[in-house]
Amino acid sequence: MSILIENIKELIQVEKNPELYVSGRKMAELSTIKDAWLYIENGLISDFGSMEELNRSDYTIKNDIEVIDATGKMVFPSFADSHTHLVYPASREIEYMDKIAGLSYEEIAKRGGGILNSARLMQDADEDELFESSMKRLDEIIRYGTGAVEIKSGYGLTVDSELKMLRVIKRLKEISPLTIKSTFLGAHSIPMEYRGNQSGYVDIVINEMLPEVAEDNLADYIDVFCDRGFFTVEDTERILEAGMKYNIRGKIHANELDYSGGIQVGVKYNALSVDHLEFTGKEEIEALLDSKTMPTVLPGAAFFLGMKYSPVREMMDAGLPVALASDFNPGSSPSGNMQLIVSMASILYKMLPAEAINATTINSAYAMGVSNILGSITVGKKANLFITKEIPTYEYMPYYYGTNKVETVILNGEIYM
Ligand code: NIG
Ligand code: FE
């Protein structure tokens, strides 16, 4: 089937000469075409332009074409959500009561709550049920405009449970219309029985989990929670080195709780991204410059946990790119709504709408290794995009926060809703 969308009020994030990401000042530039059309064929963006130049009959004589009139509406490339933990056994709102009462994320974790709470439930979780509940979450994020998502393991923390999570992600990849990347996060938390013998647990991750993960091709990336109270720089180095032996690149949880060295070790091992970054100073920015590692900020987690906000403006002023992702998970960010992330970017981080849109499309696509095929309106890229409801400007996207501005979703060139 092919689709012609015409009378588009504004076609957003048009890239004729595609870049893999945009950095620094360029993040404030967003190329658009007003009064535009877009043609989709064989699942790909085939052509687009301004209505003045459209020769309608070139397309409408074709059989099996659907014509969509988008008068008053805009077309955006789908969001790429490059950091989630959306396969999980149960929500954790009861534990959240402790947070409301004043306990910190770290205090809850120390008591065996947090990630270990999810890991306990994961041991007995039924694989089919995990798959079904995750499919529902994918349906939810698709309706908010996400077209690509990275999903991590990390609520297993035993060989069997980690493999179970990764098999679920593999099934999601096969069934869902979303573009999905999977990340092995065996080093998400130190199980109670390894407290005091942390390197013993790292041995299990490297020698028992990783070989099986690699053998069954279950992970595109490898992650470590490199932060105060979790894994050290030395642990992280060992794990990233082990990943390199299998050609699995890092995507690191870093500097959420302290200046942990996580950013520097990520860059040293050419991680695809370092994520969270609340504790980012001059040294960290220096390390990131001239690297191929995407600094990725997770506004949902900082907002939900009441943390300090990452110095995004300083990072962009220094010339760095910034990506934004949801961190969708039951403990620190129970939402995968990327429109809300765009709003938080502007409201909390003072990012311009154009910067927030670049950070959630092309840059976050880079942070999950798919910006060559997604993340902008470019001929030959996958037709993962959405048509908005009638909106006055693209700046309205962050401004009118809290409601769904998406009306029609197209994934792989097919109408999803
Ligand atoms: O990215 N920071 C570490 N891990 C997750 C939280 C996972 C959880 O609490 O369940 C995060 O925020
Ligand atoms: Fe995370």
PDB file of C-alpha atoms in Angstrom, residues 275-386:
ATOM      1  CA  ASP A 275      22.495   8.280  30.133  1.00  0.00           C
ATOM      2  CA  HIS A 276      21.038  10.286  33.077  1.00  0.00           C
ATOM      3  CA  LEU A 277      23.964  12.772  33.581  1.00  0.00           C
ATOM      4  CA  GLU A 278      22.601  14.842  36.468  1.00  0.00           C
ATOM      5  CA  PHE A 279      26.178  15.133  37.759  1.00  0.00           C
ATOM      6  CA  THR A 280      27.935  16.541  34.713  1.00  0.00           C
ATOM      7  CA  GLY A 281      30.684  19.143  35.135  1.00  0.00           C
ATOM      8  CA  LYS A 282      33.522  20.546  33.038  1.00  0.00           C
ATOM      9  CA  GLU A 283      35.556  17.337  33.090  1.00  0.00           C
ATOM     10  CA  GLU A 284      32.624  15.252  31.948  1.00  0.00           C
ATOM     11  CA  ILE A 285      31.797  17.698  29.141  1.00  0.00           C
ATOM     12  CA  GLU A 286      35.444  17.715  28.102  1.00  0.00           C
ATOM     13  CA  ALA A 287      35.460  13.924  27.939  1.00  0.00           C
ATOM     14  CA  LEU A 288      32.349  13.886  25.754  1.00  0.00           C
ATOM     15  CA  LEU A 289      33.648  16.410  23.222  1.00  0.00           C
ATOM     16  CA  ASP A 290      35.248  14.648  20.241  1.00  0.00           C
ATOM     17  CA  SER A 291      33.635  11.366  21.198  1.00  0.00           C
ATOM     18  CA  LYS A 292      30.987   9.356  19.368  1.00  0.00           C
ATOM     19  CA  THR A 293      29.069   8.875  22.612  1.00  0.00           C
ATOM     20  CA  MET A 294      25.638  10.527  22.790  1.00  0.00           C
ATOM     21  CA  PRO A 295      24.895  12.326  26.080  1.00  0.00           C
ATOM     22  CA  THR A 296      21.351  11.282  26.905  1.00  0.00           C
ATOM     23  CA  VAL A 297      19.229  12.994  29.519  1.00  0.00           C
ATOM     24  CA  LEU A 298      16.170  11.380  31.108  1.00  0.00           C
ATOM     25  CA  PRO A 299      13.864  14.173  32.320  1.00  0.00           C
ATOM     26  CA  GLY A 300      11.151  11.774  33.511  1.00  0.00           C
ATOM     27  CA  ALA A 301      13.417  10.180  36.134  1.00  0.00           C
ATOM     28  CA  ALA A 302      14.824  13.484  37.427  1.00  0.00           C
ATOM     29  CA  PHE A 303      11.293  14.898  37.643  1.00  0.00           C
ATOM     30  CA  PHE A 304       9.734  11.858  39.315  1.00  0.00           C
ATOM     31  CA  LEU A 305      12.551  11.421  41.838  1.00  0.00           C
ATOM     32  CA  GLY A 306      12.910  15.155  42.488  1.00  0.00           C
ATOM     33  CA  MET A 307      16.584  15.143  41.495  1.00  0.00           C
ATOM     34  CA  LYS A 308      18.641  18.012  40.218  1.00  0.00           C
ATOM     35  CA  TYR A 309      18.435  18.592  36.498  1.00  0.00           C
ATOM     36  CA  SER A 310      21.263  17.818  34.141  1.00  0.00           C
ATOM     37  CA  PRO A 311      23.061  20.953  32.791  1.00  0.00           C
ATOM     38  CA  VAL A 312      21.736  20.554  29.283  1.00  0.00           C
ATOM     39  CA  ARG A 313      22.332  24.195  28.286  1.00  0.00           C
ATOM     40  CA  GLU A 314      25.987  24.036  29.304  1.00  0.00           C
ATOM     41  CA  MET A 315      26.372  20.844  27.330  1.00  0.00           C
ATOM     42  CA  MET A 316      24.866  22.355  24.177  1.00  0.00           C
ATOM     43  CA  ASP A 317      26.828  25.600  24.628  1.00  0.00           C
ATOM     44  CA  ALA A 318      30.015  23.537  24.724  1.00  0.00           C
ATOM     45  CA  GLY A 319      29.033  22.090  21.347  1.00  0.00           C
ATOM     46  CA  LEU A 320      27.719  18.722  22.485  1.00  0.00           C
ATOM     47  CA  PRO A 321      24.663  16.962  21.109  1.00  0.00           C
ATOM     48  CA  VAL A 322      21.953  15.975  23.595  1.00  0.00           C
ATOM     49  CA  ALA A 323      19.383  13.193  23.292  1.00  0.00           C
ATOM     50  CA  LEU A 324      16.328  12.761  25.481  1.00  0.00           C
ATOM     51  CA  ALA A 325      14.555   9.525  26.383  1.00  0.00           C
ATOM     52  CA  SER A 326      11.767   8.471  28.737  1.00  0.00           C
ATOM     53  CA  ASP A 327      13.515   5.874  30.966  1.00  0.00           C
ATOM     54  CA  PHE A 328      10.044   4.243  31.166  1.00  0.00           C
ATOM     55  CA  ASN A 329      10.301   1.953  34.245  1.00  0.00           C
ATOM     56  CA  PRO A 330       8.258   1.168  37.371  1.00  0.00           C
ATOM     57  CA  GLY A 331      10.666   2.768  39.858  1.00  0.00           C
ATOM     58  CA  SER A 332      11.924   6.109  38.652  1.00  0.00           C
ATOM     59  CA  SER A 333       9.885   7.020  35.592  1.00  0.00           C
ATOM     60  CA  PRO A 334       6.510   5.329  35.207  1.00  0.00           C
ATOM     61  CA  SER A 335       5.672   6.933  31.870  1.00  0.00           C
ATOM     62  CA  GLY A 336       6.770   6.312  28.304  1.00  0.00           C
ATOM     63  CA  ASN A 337       5.019   9.387  26.944  1.00  0.00           C
ATOM     64  CA  MET A 338       7.629  11.138  24.783  1.00  0.00           C
ATOM     65  CA  GLN A 339       5.401  14.178  24.257  1.00  0.00           C
ATOM     66  CA  LEU A 340       5.654  14.739  27.985  1.00  0.00           C
ATOM     67  CA  ILE A 341       9.455  14.449  27.701  1.00  0.00           C
ATOM     68  CA  VAL A 342       9.415  17.170  25.026  1.00  0.00           C
ATOM     69  CA  SER A 343       7.374  19.370  27.382  1.00  0.00           C
ATOM     70  CA  MET A 344       9.655  18.652  30.354  1.00  0.00           C
ATOM     71  CA  ALA A 345      12.641  19.540  28.164  1.00  0.00           C
ATOM     72  CA  SER A 346      11.242  23.010  27.621  1.00  0.00           C
ATOM     73  CA  ILE A 347       9.634  23.554  31.026  1.00  0.00           C
ATOM     74  CA  LEU A 348      12.362  22.122  33.267  1.00  0.00           C
ATOM     75  CA  TYR A 349      15.510  22.310  31.137  1.00  0.00           C
ATOM     76  CA  LYS A 350      14.641  25.468  29.172  1.00  0.00           C
ATOM     77  CA  MET A 351      15.265  23.740  25.877  1.00  0.00           C
ATOM     78  CA  LEU A 352      13.777  25.452  22.841  1.00  0.00           C
ATOM     79  CA  PRO A 353      11.051  23.450  21.102  1.00  0.00           C
ATOM     80  CA  ALA A 354      13.401  22.848  18.160  1.00  0.00           C
ATOM     81  CA  GLU A 355      16.111  21.567  20.509  1.00  0.00           C
ATOM     82  CA  ALA A 356      13.660  19.293  22.291  1.00  0.00           C
ATOM     83  CA  ILE A 357      12.391  17.878  18.998  1.00  0.00           C
ATOM     84  CA  ASN A 358      15.923  17.223  17.686  1.00  0.00           C
ATOM     85  CA  ALA A 359      16.785  15.575  21.012  1.00  0.00           C
ATOM     86  CA  THR A 360      13.805  13.183  20.853  1.00  0.00           C
ATOM     87  CA  THR A 361      14.042  12.286  17.159  1.00  0.00           C
ATOM     88  CA  ILE A 362      17.370  12.310  15.305  1.00  0.00           C
ATOM     89  CA  ASN A 363      19.646  12.399  18.380  1.00  0.00           C
ATOM     90  CA  SER A 364      17.772   9.761  20.338  1.00  0.00           C
ATOM     91  CA  ALA A 365      17.638   7.636  17.179  1.00  0.00           C
ATOM     92  CA  TYR A 366      21.458   7.889  17.107  1.00  0.00           C
ATOM     93  CA  ALA A 367      21.576   6.889  20.789  1.00  0.00           C
ATOM     94  CA  MET A 368      19.955   3.568  19.858  1.00  0.00           C
ATOM     95  CA  GLY A 369      21.868   3.083  16.619  1.00  0.00           C
ATOM     96  CA  VAL A 370      19.052   3.741  14.154  1.00  0.00           C
ATOM     97  CA  SER A 371      19.520   7.332  12.982  1.00  0.00           C
ATOM     98  CA  ASN A 372      20.532   6.097   9.522  1.00  0.00           C
ATOM     99  CA  ILE A 373      17.006   4.708   9.015  1.00  0.00           C
ATOM    100  CA  LEU A 374      14.830   6.793  11.382  1.00  0.00           C
ATOM    101  CA  GLY A 375      14.644  10.104  13.220  1.00  0.00           C
ATOM    102  CA  SER A 376      13.924  12.551  10.393  1.00  0.00           C
ATOM    103  CA  ILE A 377      11.777  13.063   7.309  1.00  0.00           C
ATOM    104  CA  THR A 378      14.301  11.953   4.707  1.00  0.00           C
ATOM    105  CA  VAL A 379      13.750  10.116   1.433  1.00  0.00           C
ATOM    106  CA  GLY A 380      14.595   6.442   1.907  1.00  0.00           C
ATOM    107  CA  LYS A 381      14.131   6.406   5.664  1.00  0.00           C
ATOM    108  CA  LYS A 382      11.509   4.175   7.249  1.00  0.00           C
ATOM    109  CA  ALA A 383       8.036   5.716   7.181  1.00  0.00           C
ATOM    110  CA  ASN A 384       7.576   5.892  10.953  1.00  0.00           C
ATOM    111  CA  LEU A 385       5.800   9.169  11.571  1.00  0.00           C
ATOM    112  CA  PHE A 386       2.682  10.733  12.998  1.00  0.00           C
TER     113      PHE A 386
END
